[in-house]
PDB file of N, CA and C in Angstrom:
ATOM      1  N   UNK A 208      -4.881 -63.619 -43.721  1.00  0.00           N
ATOM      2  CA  UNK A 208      -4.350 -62.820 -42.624  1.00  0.00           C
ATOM      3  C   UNK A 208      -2.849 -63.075 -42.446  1.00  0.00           C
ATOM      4  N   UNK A 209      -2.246 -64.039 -42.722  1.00  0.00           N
ATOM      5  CA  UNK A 209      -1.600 -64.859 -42.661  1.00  0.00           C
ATOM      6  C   UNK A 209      -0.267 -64.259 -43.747  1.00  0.00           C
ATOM      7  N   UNK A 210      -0.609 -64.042 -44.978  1.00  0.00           N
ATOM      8  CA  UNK A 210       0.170 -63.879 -45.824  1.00  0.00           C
ATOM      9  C   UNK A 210       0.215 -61.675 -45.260  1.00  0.00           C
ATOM     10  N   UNK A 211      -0.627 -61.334 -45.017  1.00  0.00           N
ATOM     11  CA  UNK A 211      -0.499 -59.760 -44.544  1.00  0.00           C
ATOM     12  C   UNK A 211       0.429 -59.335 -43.516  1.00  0.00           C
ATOM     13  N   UNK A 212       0.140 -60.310 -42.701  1.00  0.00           N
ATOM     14  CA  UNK A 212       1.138 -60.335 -41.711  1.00  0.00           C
ATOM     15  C   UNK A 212       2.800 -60.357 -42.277  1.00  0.00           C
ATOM     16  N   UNK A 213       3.062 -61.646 -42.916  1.00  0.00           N
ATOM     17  CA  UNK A 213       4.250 -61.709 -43.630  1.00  0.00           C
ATOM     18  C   UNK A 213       4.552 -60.256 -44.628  1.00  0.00           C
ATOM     19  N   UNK A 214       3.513 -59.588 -45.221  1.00  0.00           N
ATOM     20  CA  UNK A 214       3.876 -58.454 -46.322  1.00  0.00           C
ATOM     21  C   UNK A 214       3.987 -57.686 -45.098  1.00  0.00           C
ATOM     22  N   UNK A 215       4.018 -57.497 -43.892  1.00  0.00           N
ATOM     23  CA  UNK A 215       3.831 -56.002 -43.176  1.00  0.00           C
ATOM     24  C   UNK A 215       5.391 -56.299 -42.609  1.00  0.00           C
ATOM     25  N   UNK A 216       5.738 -57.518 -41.935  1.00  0.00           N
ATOM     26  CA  UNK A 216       6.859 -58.085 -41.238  1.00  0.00           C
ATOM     27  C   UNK A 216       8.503 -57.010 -42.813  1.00  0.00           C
ATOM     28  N   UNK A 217       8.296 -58.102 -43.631  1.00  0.00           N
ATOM     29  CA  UNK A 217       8.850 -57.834 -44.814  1.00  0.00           C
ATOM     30  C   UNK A 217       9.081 -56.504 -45.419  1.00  0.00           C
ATOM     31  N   UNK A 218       8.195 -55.953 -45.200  1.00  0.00           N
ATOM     32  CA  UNK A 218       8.334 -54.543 -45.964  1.00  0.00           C
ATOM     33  C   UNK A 218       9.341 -53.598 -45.302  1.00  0.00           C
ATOM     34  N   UNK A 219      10.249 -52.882 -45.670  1.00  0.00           N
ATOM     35  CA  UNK A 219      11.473 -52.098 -44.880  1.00  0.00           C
ATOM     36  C   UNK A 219      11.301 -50.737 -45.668  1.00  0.00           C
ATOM     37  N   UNK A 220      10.063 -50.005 -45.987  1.00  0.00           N
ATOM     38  CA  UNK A 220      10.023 -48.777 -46.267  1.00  0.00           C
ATOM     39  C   UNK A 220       9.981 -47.930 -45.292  1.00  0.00           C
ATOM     40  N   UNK A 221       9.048 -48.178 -44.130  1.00  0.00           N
ATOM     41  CA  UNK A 221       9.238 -47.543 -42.598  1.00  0.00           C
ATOM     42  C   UNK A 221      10.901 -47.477 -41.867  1.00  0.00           C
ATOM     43  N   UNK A 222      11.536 -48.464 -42.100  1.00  0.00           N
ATOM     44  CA  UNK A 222      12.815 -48.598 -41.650  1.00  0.00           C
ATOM     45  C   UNK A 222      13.865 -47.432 -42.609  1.00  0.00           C
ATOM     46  N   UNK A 223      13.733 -47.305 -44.174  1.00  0.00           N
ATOM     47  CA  UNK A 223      13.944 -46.742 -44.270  1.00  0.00           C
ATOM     48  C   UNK A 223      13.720 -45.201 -44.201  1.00  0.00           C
ATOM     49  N   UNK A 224      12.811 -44.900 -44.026  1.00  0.00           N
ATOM     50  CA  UNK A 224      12.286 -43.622 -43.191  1.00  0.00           C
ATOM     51  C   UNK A 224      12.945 -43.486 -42.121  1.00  0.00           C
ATOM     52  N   UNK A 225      13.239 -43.703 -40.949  1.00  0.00           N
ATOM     53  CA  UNK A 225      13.585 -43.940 -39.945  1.00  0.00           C
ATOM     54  C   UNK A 225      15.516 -43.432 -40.149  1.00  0.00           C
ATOM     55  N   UNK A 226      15.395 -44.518 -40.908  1.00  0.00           N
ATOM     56  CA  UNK A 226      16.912 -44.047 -41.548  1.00  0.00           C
ATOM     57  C   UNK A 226      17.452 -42.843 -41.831  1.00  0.00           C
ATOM     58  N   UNK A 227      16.396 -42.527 -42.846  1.00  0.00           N
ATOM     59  CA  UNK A 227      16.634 -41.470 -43.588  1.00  0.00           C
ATOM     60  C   UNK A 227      16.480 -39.934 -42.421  1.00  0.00           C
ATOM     61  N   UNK A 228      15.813 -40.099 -41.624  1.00  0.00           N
ATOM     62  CA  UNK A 228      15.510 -39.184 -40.705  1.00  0.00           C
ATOM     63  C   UNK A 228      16.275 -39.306 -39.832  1.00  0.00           C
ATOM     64  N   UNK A 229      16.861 -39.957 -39.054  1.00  0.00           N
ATOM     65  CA  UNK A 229      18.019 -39.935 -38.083  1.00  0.00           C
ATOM     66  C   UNK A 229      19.617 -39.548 -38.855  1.00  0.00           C
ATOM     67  N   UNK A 230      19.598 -39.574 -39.885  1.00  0.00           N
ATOM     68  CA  UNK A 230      20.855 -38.892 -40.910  1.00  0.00           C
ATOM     69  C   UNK A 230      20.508 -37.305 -40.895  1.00  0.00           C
ATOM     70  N   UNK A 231      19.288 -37.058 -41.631  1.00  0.00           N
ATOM     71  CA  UNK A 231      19.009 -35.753 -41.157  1.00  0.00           C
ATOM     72  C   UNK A 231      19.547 -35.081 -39.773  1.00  0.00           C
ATOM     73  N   UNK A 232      18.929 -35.899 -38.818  1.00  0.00           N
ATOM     74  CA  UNK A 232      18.833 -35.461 -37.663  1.00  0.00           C
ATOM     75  C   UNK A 232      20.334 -34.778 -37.065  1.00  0.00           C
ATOM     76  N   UNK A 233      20.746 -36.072 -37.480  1.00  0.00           N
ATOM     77  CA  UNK A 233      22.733 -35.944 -37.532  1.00  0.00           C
ATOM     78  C   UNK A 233      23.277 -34.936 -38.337  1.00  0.00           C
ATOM     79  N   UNK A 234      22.538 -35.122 -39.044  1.00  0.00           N
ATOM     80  CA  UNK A 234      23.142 -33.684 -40.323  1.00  0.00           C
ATOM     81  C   UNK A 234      22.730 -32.156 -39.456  1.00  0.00           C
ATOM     82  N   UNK A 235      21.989 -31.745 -39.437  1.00  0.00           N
ATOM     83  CA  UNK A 235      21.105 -30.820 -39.274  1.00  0.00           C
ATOM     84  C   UNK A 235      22.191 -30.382 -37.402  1.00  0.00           C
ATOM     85  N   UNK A 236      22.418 -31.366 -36.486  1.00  0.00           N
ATOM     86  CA  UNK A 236      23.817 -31.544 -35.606  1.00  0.00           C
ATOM     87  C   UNK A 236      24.828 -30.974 -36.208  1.00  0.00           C
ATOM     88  N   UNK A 237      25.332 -31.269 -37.071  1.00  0.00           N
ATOM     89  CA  UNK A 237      27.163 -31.155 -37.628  1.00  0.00           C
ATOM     90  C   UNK A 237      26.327 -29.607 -38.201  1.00  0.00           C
ATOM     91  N   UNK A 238      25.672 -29.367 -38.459  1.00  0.00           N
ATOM     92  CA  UNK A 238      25.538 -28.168 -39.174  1.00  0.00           C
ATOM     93  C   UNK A 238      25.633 -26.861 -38.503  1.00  0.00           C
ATOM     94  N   UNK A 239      24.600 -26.777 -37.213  1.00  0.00           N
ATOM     95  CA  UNK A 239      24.254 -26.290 -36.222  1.00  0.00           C
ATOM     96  C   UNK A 239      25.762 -25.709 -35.170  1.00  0.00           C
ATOM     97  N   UNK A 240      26.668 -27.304 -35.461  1.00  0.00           N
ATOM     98  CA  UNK A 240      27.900 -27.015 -34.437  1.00  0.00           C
ATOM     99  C   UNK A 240      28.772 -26.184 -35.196  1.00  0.00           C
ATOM    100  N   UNK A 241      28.917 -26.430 -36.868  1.00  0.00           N
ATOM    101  CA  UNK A 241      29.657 -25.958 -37.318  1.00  0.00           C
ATOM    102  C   UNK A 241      29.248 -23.913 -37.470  1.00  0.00           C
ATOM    103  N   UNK A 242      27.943 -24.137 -37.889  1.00  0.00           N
ATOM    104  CA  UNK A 242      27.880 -22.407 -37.957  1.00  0.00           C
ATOM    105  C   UNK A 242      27.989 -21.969 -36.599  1.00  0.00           C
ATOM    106  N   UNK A 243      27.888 -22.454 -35.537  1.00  0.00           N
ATOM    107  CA  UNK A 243      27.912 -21.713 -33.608  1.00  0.00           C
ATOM    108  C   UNK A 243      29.236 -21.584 -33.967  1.00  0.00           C
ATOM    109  N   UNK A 244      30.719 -22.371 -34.089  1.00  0.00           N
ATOM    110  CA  UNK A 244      31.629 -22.025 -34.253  1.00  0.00           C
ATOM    111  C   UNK A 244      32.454 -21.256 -35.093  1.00  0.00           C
ATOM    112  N   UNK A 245      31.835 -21.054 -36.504  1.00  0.00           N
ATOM    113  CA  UNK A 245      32.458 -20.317 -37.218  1.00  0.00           C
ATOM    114  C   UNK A 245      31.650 -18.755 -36.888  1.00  0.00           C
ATOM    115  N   UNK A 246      30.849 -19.131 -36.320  1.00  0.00           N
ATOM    116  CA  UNK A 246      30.304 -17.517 -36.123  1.00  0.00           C
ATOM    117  C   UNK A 246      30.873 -17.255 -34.574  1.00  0.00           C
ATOM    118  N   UNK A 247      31.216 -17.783 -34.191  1.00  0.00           N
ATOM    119  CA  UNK A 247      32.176 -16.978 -32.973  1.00  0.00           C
ATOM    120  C   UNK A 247      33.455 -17.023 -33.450  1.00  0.00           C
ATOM    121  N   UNK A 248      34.160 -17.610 -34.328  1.00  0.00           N
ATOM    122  CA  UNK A 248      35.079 -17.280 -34.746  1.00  0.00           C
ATOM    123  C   UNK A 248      35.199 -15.879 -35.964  1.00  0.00           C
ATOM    124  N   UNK A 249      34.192 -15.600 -36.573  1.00  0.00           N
ATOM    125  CA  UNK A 249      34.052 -14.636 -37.523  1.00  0.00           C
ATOM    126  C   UNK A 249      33.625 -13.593 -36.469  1.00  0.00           C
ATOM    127  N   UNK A 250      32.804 -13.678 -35.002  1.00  0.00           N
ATOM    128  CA  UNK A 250      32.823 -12.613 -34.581  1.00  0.00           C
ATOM    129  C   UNK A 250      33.894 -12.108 -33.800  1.00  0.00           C
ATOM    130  N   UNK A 251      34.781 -13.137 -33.166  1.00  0.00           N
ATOM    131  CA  UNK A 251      36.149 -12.472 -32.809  1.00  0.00           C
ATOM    132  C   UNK A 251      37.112 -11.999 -33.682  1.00  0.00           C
ATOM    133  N   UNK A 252      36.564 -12.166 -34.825  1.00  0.00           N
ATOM    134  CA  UNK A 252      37.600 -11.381 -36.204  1.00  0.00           C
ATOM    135  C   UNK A 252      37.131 -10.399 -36.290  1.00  0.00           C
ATOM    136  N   UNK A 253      36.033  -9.724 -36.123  1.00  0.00           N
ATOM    137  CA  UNK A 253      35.342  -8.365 -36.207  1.00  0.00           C
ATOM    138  C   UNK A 253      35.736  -7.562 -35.292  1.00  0.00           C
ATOM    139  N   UNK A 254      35.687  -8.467 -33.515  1.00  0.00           N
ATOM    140  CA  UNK A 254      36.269  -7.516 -33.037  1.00  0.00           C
ATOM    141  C   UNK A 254      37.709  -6.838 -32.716  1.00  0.00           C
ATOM    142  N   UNK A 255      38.110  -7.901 -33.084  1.00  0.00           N
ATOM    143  CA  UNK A 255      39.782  -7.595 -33.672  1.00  0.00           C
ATOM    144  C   UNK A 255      40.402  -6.273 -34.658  1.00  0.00           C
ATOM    145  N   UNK A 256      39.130  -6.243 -35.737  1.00  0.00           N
ATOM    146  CA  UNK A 256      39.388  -5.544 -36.721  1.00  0.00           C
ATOM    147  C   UNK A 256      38.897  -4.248 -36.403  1.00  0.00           C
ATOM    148  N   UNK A 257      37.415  -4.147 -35.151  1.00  0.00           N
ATOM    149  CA  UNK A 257      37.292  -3.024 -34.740  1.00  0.00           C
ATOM    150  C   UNK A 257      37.924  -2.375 -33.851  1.00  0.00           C
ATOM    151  N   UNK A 258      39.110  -3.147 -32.902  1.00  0.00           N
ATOM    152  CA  UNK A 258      40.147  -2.975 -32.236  1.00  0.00           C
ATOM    153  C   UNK A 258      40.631  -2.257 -32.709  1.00  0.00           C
ATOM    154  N   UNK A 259      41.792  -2.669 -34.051  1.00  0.00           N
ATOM    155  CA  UNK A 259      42.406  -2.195 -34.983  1.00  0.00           C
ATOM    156  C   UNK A 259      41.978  -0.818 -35.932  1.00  0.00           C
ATOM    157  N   UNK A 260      40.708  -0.895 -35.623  1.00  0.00           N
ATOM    158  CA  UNK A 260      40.364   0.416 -36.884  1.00  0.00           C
ATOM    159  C   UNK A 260      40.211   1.322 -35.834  1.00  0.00           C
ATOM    160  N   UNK A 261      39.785   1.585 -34.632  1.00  0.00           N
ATOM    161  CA  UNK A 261      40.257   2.594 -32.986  1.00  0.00           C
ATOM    162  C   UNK A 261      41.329   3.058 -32.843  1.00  0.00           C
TER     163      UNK A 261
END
């Protein structure tokens, strides 16, 4: 029981999971902020251009 305990303590595959999913998480953030902004910026270029073509 003794030595299981020590292999469960030891093992850092869960940790890396954990890891790996809170990077996502962060990623999937920067991604989200970046297309909200470039798409209000690409849509005030549209309406600029439909300004311009009036």
């Amino acid at each position: 029981m003794k030595s299981l305990l020590n292999r469960f303590i030891k093992d850092e595959s869960g940790a890396t999971a954990i890891e790996y999913g809170l990077i996502a998480g962060l990623l999937s953030i920067v991604i989200v902020g970046g297309v909200t902004a470039a798409g209000t910026s690409v849509g005030a270029l549209f309406d600029s251009v439909d300004t311009a073509l009036q």
